[in-house]
XYZ file of N, CA, C and O in Angstrom:
396
model
N -57.341 -90.142 128.437
C -58.574 -90.131 127.666
C -58.510 -89.076 126.571
O -59.444 -88.910 125.838
N -57.414 -88.382 126.427
C -57.301 -87.335 125.435
C -57.315 -87.852 124.001
O -57.561 -87.092 123.075
N -57.064 -89.148 123.796
C -57.040 -89.704 122.446
C -58.427 -90.041 121.919
O -58.587 -90.298 120.744
N -59.417 -90.028 122.794
C -60.745 -90.460 122.398
C -61.754 -89.340 122.517
O -61.738 -88.573 123.473
N -62.641 -89.265 121.544
C -63.747 -88.329 121.610
C -65.016 -89.158 121.739
O -65.388 -89.900 120.828
N -65.676 -89.059 122.885
C -66.875 -89.854 123.148
C -67.997 -89.394 122.232
O -68.313 -88.210 122.169
N -68.588 -90.320 121.486
C -69.676 -89.999 120.586
C -71.036 -90.113 121.266
O -71.925 -89.323 121.010
N -71.193 -91.114 122.111
C -72.402 -91.221 122.908
C -72.142 -92.151 124.078
O -71.224 -92.959 124.061
N -72.951 -91.989 125.102
C -72.865 -92.821 126.299
C -74.266 -92.849 126.886
O -74.634 -92.012 127.699
N -75.068 -93.766 126.430
C -76.473 -93.838 126.797
C -76.718 -95.004 127.743
O -76.119 -96.064 127.606
N -77.602 -94.790 128.684
C -78.069 -95.856 129.555
C -79.554 -96.019 129.289
O -80.293 -95.036 129.227
N -79.985 -97.258 129.153
C -81.374 -97.501 128.792
C -81.785 -98.861 129.348
O -81.033 -99.825 129.273
N -82.959 -98.926 129.918
C -83.515 -100.221 130.296
C -84.191 -100.767 129.049
O -85.006 -100.085 128.425
N -83.799 -101.976 128.658
C -84.307 -102.541 127.418
C -85.041 -103.851 127.687
O -84.861 -104.487 128.725
N -85.844 -104.228 126.739
C -86.518 -105.523 126.777
C -85.676 -106.499 125.970
O -85.262 -106.194 124.843
N -85.418 -107.665 126.527
C -84.656 -108.700 125.836
C -85.505 -109.961 125.791
O -86.099 -110.355 126.796
N -85.538 -110.567 124.637
C -86.280 -111.817 124.449
C -85.289 -112.886 124.001
O -84.507 -112.654 123.079
N -85.310 -114.026 124.641
C -84.484 -115.155 124.233
C -85.398 -116.198 123.622
O -86.434 -116.533 124.207
N -85.019 -116.675 122.446
C -85.880 -117.618 121.749
C -85.030 -118.670 121.061
O -84.010 -118.359 120.448
N -85.422 -119.911 121.193
C -84.763 -121.019 120.522
C -85.782 -121.741 119.667
O -86.944 -121.877 120.062
N -85.362 -122.172 118.507
C -86.276 -122.882 117.608
C -85.464 -123.755 116.668
O -84.254 -123.615 116.550
N -86.148 -124.659 116.011
C -85.490 -125.525 115.038
C -86.209 -125.436 113.704
O -87.403 -125.149 113.643
N -85.455 -125.691 112.654
C -86.016 -125.895 111.325
C -85.740 -127.359 110.996
O -85.271 -128.106 111.847
N -86.001 -127.751 109.774
C -85.730 -129.140 109.395
C -84.246 -129.466 109.468
O -83.862 -130.613 109.659
N -83.391 -128.455 109.335
C -81.958 -128.692 109.239
C -81.132 -128.156 110.408
O -80.027 -128.627 110.633
N -81.632 -127.154 111.139
C -80.775 -126.433 112.063
C -81.515 -126.035 113.334
O -82.711 -125.796 113.313
N -80.755 -125.915 114.407
C -81.262 -125.345 115.658
C -80.719 -123.927 115.771
O -79.555 -123.666 115.455
N -81.550 -123.009 116.252
C -81.150 -121.623 116.454
C -81.481 -121.193 117.874
O -82.508 -121.593 118.431
N -80.618 -120.363 118.443
C -80.849 -119.739 119.737
C -80.472 -118.272 119.596
O -79.311 -117.955 119.305
N -81.450 -117.385 119.771
C -81.220 -115.956 119.571
C -81.655 -115.161 120.785
O -82.578 -115.544 121.502
N -80.992 -114.047 120.964
C -81.438 -113.009 121.873
C -81.859 -111.827 121.022
O -81.169 -111.465 120.064
N -83.011 -111.258 121.327
C -83.510 -110.091 120.596
C -83.581 -108.940 121.592
O -84.319 -109.011 122.574
N -82.782 -107.906 121.336
C -82.713 -106.753 122.228
C -83.496 -105.613 121.592
O -83.123 -105.121 120.520
N -84.590 -105.236 122.244
C -85.416 -104.135 121.757
C -84.949 -102.857 122.442
O -84.950 -102.755 123.664
N -84.508 -101.892 121.635
C -83.913 -100.669 122.155
C -84.390 -99.476 121.335
O -84.875 -99.630 120.213
N -84.245 -98.297 121.897
C -84.548 -97.070 121.153
C -83.343 -96.596 120.354
O -83.460 -95.675 119.559
N -82.203 -97.204 120.577
C -81.001 -96.856 119.825
C -81.085 -97.489 118.432
O -81.945 -98.314 118.166
N -80.171 -97.133 117.575
C -80.008 -97.759 116.262
C -81.257 -97.620 115.393
O -81.694 -98.581 114.755
N -81.855 -96.446 115.405
C -83.025 -96.152 114.581
C -84.195 -97.065 114.908
O -85.055 -97.314 114.071
N -84.231 -97.615 116.113
C -85.329 -98.467 116.530
C -85.217 -99.911 116.080
O -86.104 -100.711 116.348
N -84.115 -100.255 115.393
C -83.951 -101.639 114.939
C -83.554 -102.532 116.111
O -82.662 -102.184 116.881
N -84.191 -103.691 116.267
C -83.763 -104.624 117.312
C -82.381 -105.199 116.992
O -82.034 -105.411 115.829
N -81.617 -105.442 118.041
C -80.318 -106.086 117.915
C -80.539 -107.581 118.095
O -81.016 -108.020 119.135
N -80.221 -108.356 117.073
C -80.400 -109.801 117.079
C -79.035 -110.434 117.314
O -78.093 -110.178 116.559
N -78.925 -111.250 118.357
C -77.661 -111.888 118.712
C -77.841 -113.401 118.657
O -78.726 -113.947 119.323
N -77.005 -114.065 117.867
C -77.000 -115.520 117.831
C -76.247 -115.990 119.069
O -75.064 -115.702 119.228
N -76.921 -116.707 119.938
C -76.317 -117.143 121.192
C -75.309 -118.264 120.967
O -74.464 -118.517 121.820
N -75.356 -118.932 119.824
C -74.418 -120.017 119.536
C -73.081 -119.495 119.032
O -72.029 -120.023 119.369
N -73.119 -118.450 118.200
C -71.893 -117.964 117.573
C -71.448 -116.598 118.087
O -70.312 -116.192 117.851
N -72.356 -115.857 118.708
C -72.046 -114.508 119.155
C -72.183 -113.465 118.057
O -72.007 -112.280 118.308
N -72.504 -113.885 116.855
C -72.672 -112.936 115.755
C -73.967 -112.162 115.954
O -74.938 -112.697 116.482
N -73.975 -110.908 115.520
C -75.150 -110.078 115.742
C -75.403 -109.172 114.550
O -74.520 -108.932 113.727
N -76.634 -108.675 114.484
C -77.023 -107.747 113.421
C -78.208 -106.928 113.900
O -79.001 -107.384 114.718
N -78.284 -105.717 113.390
C -79.467 -104.888 113.600
C -80.424 -105.201 112.462
O -80.064 -105.066 111.290
N -81.627 -105.630 112.784
C -82.569 -106.048 111.749
C -83.938 -105.429 111.971
O -84.399 -105.305 113.106
N -84.570 -105.068 110.885
C -85.995 -104.766 110.908
C -86.631 -105.551 109.769
O -85.920 -106.196 108.984
N -87.944 -105.571 109.667
C -88.585 -106.406 108.650
C -88.108 -106.151 107.218
O -88.024 -107.082 106.428
N -87.734 -104.926 106.883
C -87.271 -104.662 105.511
C -85.918 -105.315 105.241
O -85.601 -105.653 104.095
N -85.099 -105.525 106.278
C -83.800 -106.179 106.108
C -83.951 -107.666 105.806
O -83.040 -108.291 105.263
N -85.085 -108.233 106.155
C -85.274 -109.673 106.013
C -85.490 -110.099 104.567
O -85.450 -111.290 104.259
N -85.704 -109.158 103.677
C -85.839 -109.477 102.254
C -84.482 -109.719 101.602
O -84.412 -110.228 100.496
N -83.410 -109.348 102.280
C -82.059 -109.489 101.741
C -81.411 -110.747 102.342
O -80.737 -110.685 103.366
N -81.635 -111.871 101.681
C -81.145 -113.159 102.175
C -79.616 -113.173 102.250
O -79.038 -113.724 103.190
N -78.949 -112.555 101.284
C -77.482 -112.515 101.300
C -76.961 -111.787 102.529
O -75.946 -112.179 103.113
N -77.646 -110.731 102.940
C -77.243 -110.001 104.144
C -77.360 -110.904 105.368
O -76.463 -110.929 106.216
N -78.447 -111.649 105.471
C -78.602 -112.571 106.599
C -77.522 -113.645 106.593
O -76.985 -113.998 107.647
N -77.207 -114.153 105.415
C -76.147 -115.159 105.321
C -74.827 -114.603 105.838
O -74.117 -115.264 106.591
N -74.504 -113.401 105.415
C -73.240 -112.793 105.825
C -73.259 -112.440 107.311
O -72.295 -112.708 108.032
N -74.344 -111.870 107.781
C -74.421 -111.417 109.169
C -74.294 -112.575 110.156
O -73.619 -112.452 111.175
N -74.941 -113.692 109.838
C -74.949 -114.814 110.774
C -74.113 -116.000 110.298
O -74.177 -117.072 110.865
N -73.312 -115.765 109.249
C -72.381 -116.773 108.733
C -73.106 -118.080 108.397
O -72.732 -119.160 108.858
N -74.167 -117.948 107.585
C -74.977 -119.094 107.162
C -74.585 -119.442 105.736
O -74.669 -118.599 104.845
N -74.193 -120.676 105.514
C -73.705 -121.077 104.195
C -74.831 -121.401 103.217
O -74.713 -121.136 102.026
N -75.910 -121.974 103.691
C -76.988 -122.431 102.814
C -78.072 -121.356 102.659
O -78.569 -120.819 103.648
N -78.453 -121.075 101.417
C -79.475 -120.069 101.138
C -80.802 -120.456 101.781
O -81.504 -119.607 102.348
N -81.154 -121.741 101.723
C -82.440 -122.160 102.274
C -82.486 -121.979 103.800
O -83.539 -121.688 104.351
N -81.361 -122.127 104.475
C -81.326 -121.896 105.924
C -81.535 -120.410 106.241
O -82.252 -120.063 107.175
N -80.915 -119.545 105.449
C -81.101 -118.107 105.646
C -82.536 -117.713 105.326
O -83.114 -116.847 105.995
N -83.144 -118.337 104.324
C -84.543 -118.063 103.985
C -85.464 -118.499 105.122
O -86.435 -117.804 105.444
N -85.164 -119.647 105.746
C -85.942 -120.092 106.906
C -85.827 -119.088 108.040
O -86.819 -118.762 108.709
N -84.629 -118.592 108.267
C -84.402 -117.614 109.320
C -85.179 -116.325 109.043
O -85.817 -115.762 109.935
N -85.154 -115.872 107.795
C -85.894 -114.671 107.420
C -87.390 -114.867 107.649
O -88.063 -113.977 108.175
N -87.894 -116.024 107.268
C -89.320 -116.311 107.452
C -89.694 -116.275 108.934
O -90.717 -115.715 109.320
N -88.849 -116.851 109.772
C -89.116 -116.840 111.207
C -89.137 -115.410 111.742
O -90.075 -115.012 112.439
N -88.108 -114.630 111.419
C -88.033 -113.278 111.954
C -89.125 -112.365 111.399
O -89.533 -111.424 112.075
N -89.621 -112.633 110.202
C -90.721 -111.825 109.668
C -91.952 -111.930 110.554
O -92.715 -110.977 110.672
N -92.138 -113.071 111.181
C -93.297 -113.228 112.063
C -93.013 -112.744 113.485
O -93.932 -112.560 114.270
N -91.750 -112.531 113.827
C -91.390 -112.194 115.203
C -90.968 -110.752 115.422
O -91.126 -110.237 116.526
N -90.404 -110.100 114.415
C -89.931 -108.724 114.604
C -91.075 -107.746 114.390
O -91.842 -107.878 113.437
N -91.183 -106.760 115.248
C -92.261 -105.779 115.079
C -91.996 -104.865 113.899
O -90.843 -104.584 113.562
N -93.060 -104.435 113.276
C -92.941 -103.436 112.212
C -92.843 -102.090 112.903
O -93.750 -101.680 113.630
N -91.706 -101.452 112.714
C -91.461 -100.197 113.413
C -91.252 -99.083 112.401
O -90.506 -99.254 111.444
N -91.895 -97.940 112.618
C -91.641 -96.810 111.721
C -90.232 -96.285 111.922
O -89.646 -96.447 112.993
N -89.696 -95.691 110.869
C -88.354 -95.106 110.947
C -88.321 -94.061 112.045
O -89.201 -93.211 112.143
N -87.305 -94.111 112.895
C -87.133 -93.135 113.968
C -85.827 -92.386 113.748
O -84.779 -93.028 113.647
N -85.879 -91.070 113.678
C -84.610 -90.343 113.520
C -83.729 -90.547 114.744
O -84.192 -90.462 115.871
N -82.465 -90.866 114.512
C -81.535 -91.115 115.614
C -80.791 -89.839 115.995
O -80.479 -89.630 117.142
N -80.497 -89.015 115.015
C -79.697 -87.824 115.238
C -80.490 -86.605 114.819
O -81.085 -86.576 113.759
N -80.502 -85.613 115.651
C -81.221 -84.388 115.301
C -80.311 -83.210 115.298
O -79.311 -83.158 115.870
């Protein structure tokens, strides 16, 4: 273990929400992990692809980021996803992670 310097090792009981929904073009299945880590941003995991991203409501304005994070080719599909998450993700104040 001499080659590694542990940066953190936290244990936390978290709330996880699994949600599936459809748009006119696509079906989505996501897990949303609510944690105190990562500046309070929920970890969003696509259950179909395994791709994940830390998102808060301000991140949802960046459609290109959503496309890249979840490997979505169509802009309108990413816009639909952003619209859905805007209604589902809590508005959380910035939380300092490191003191």
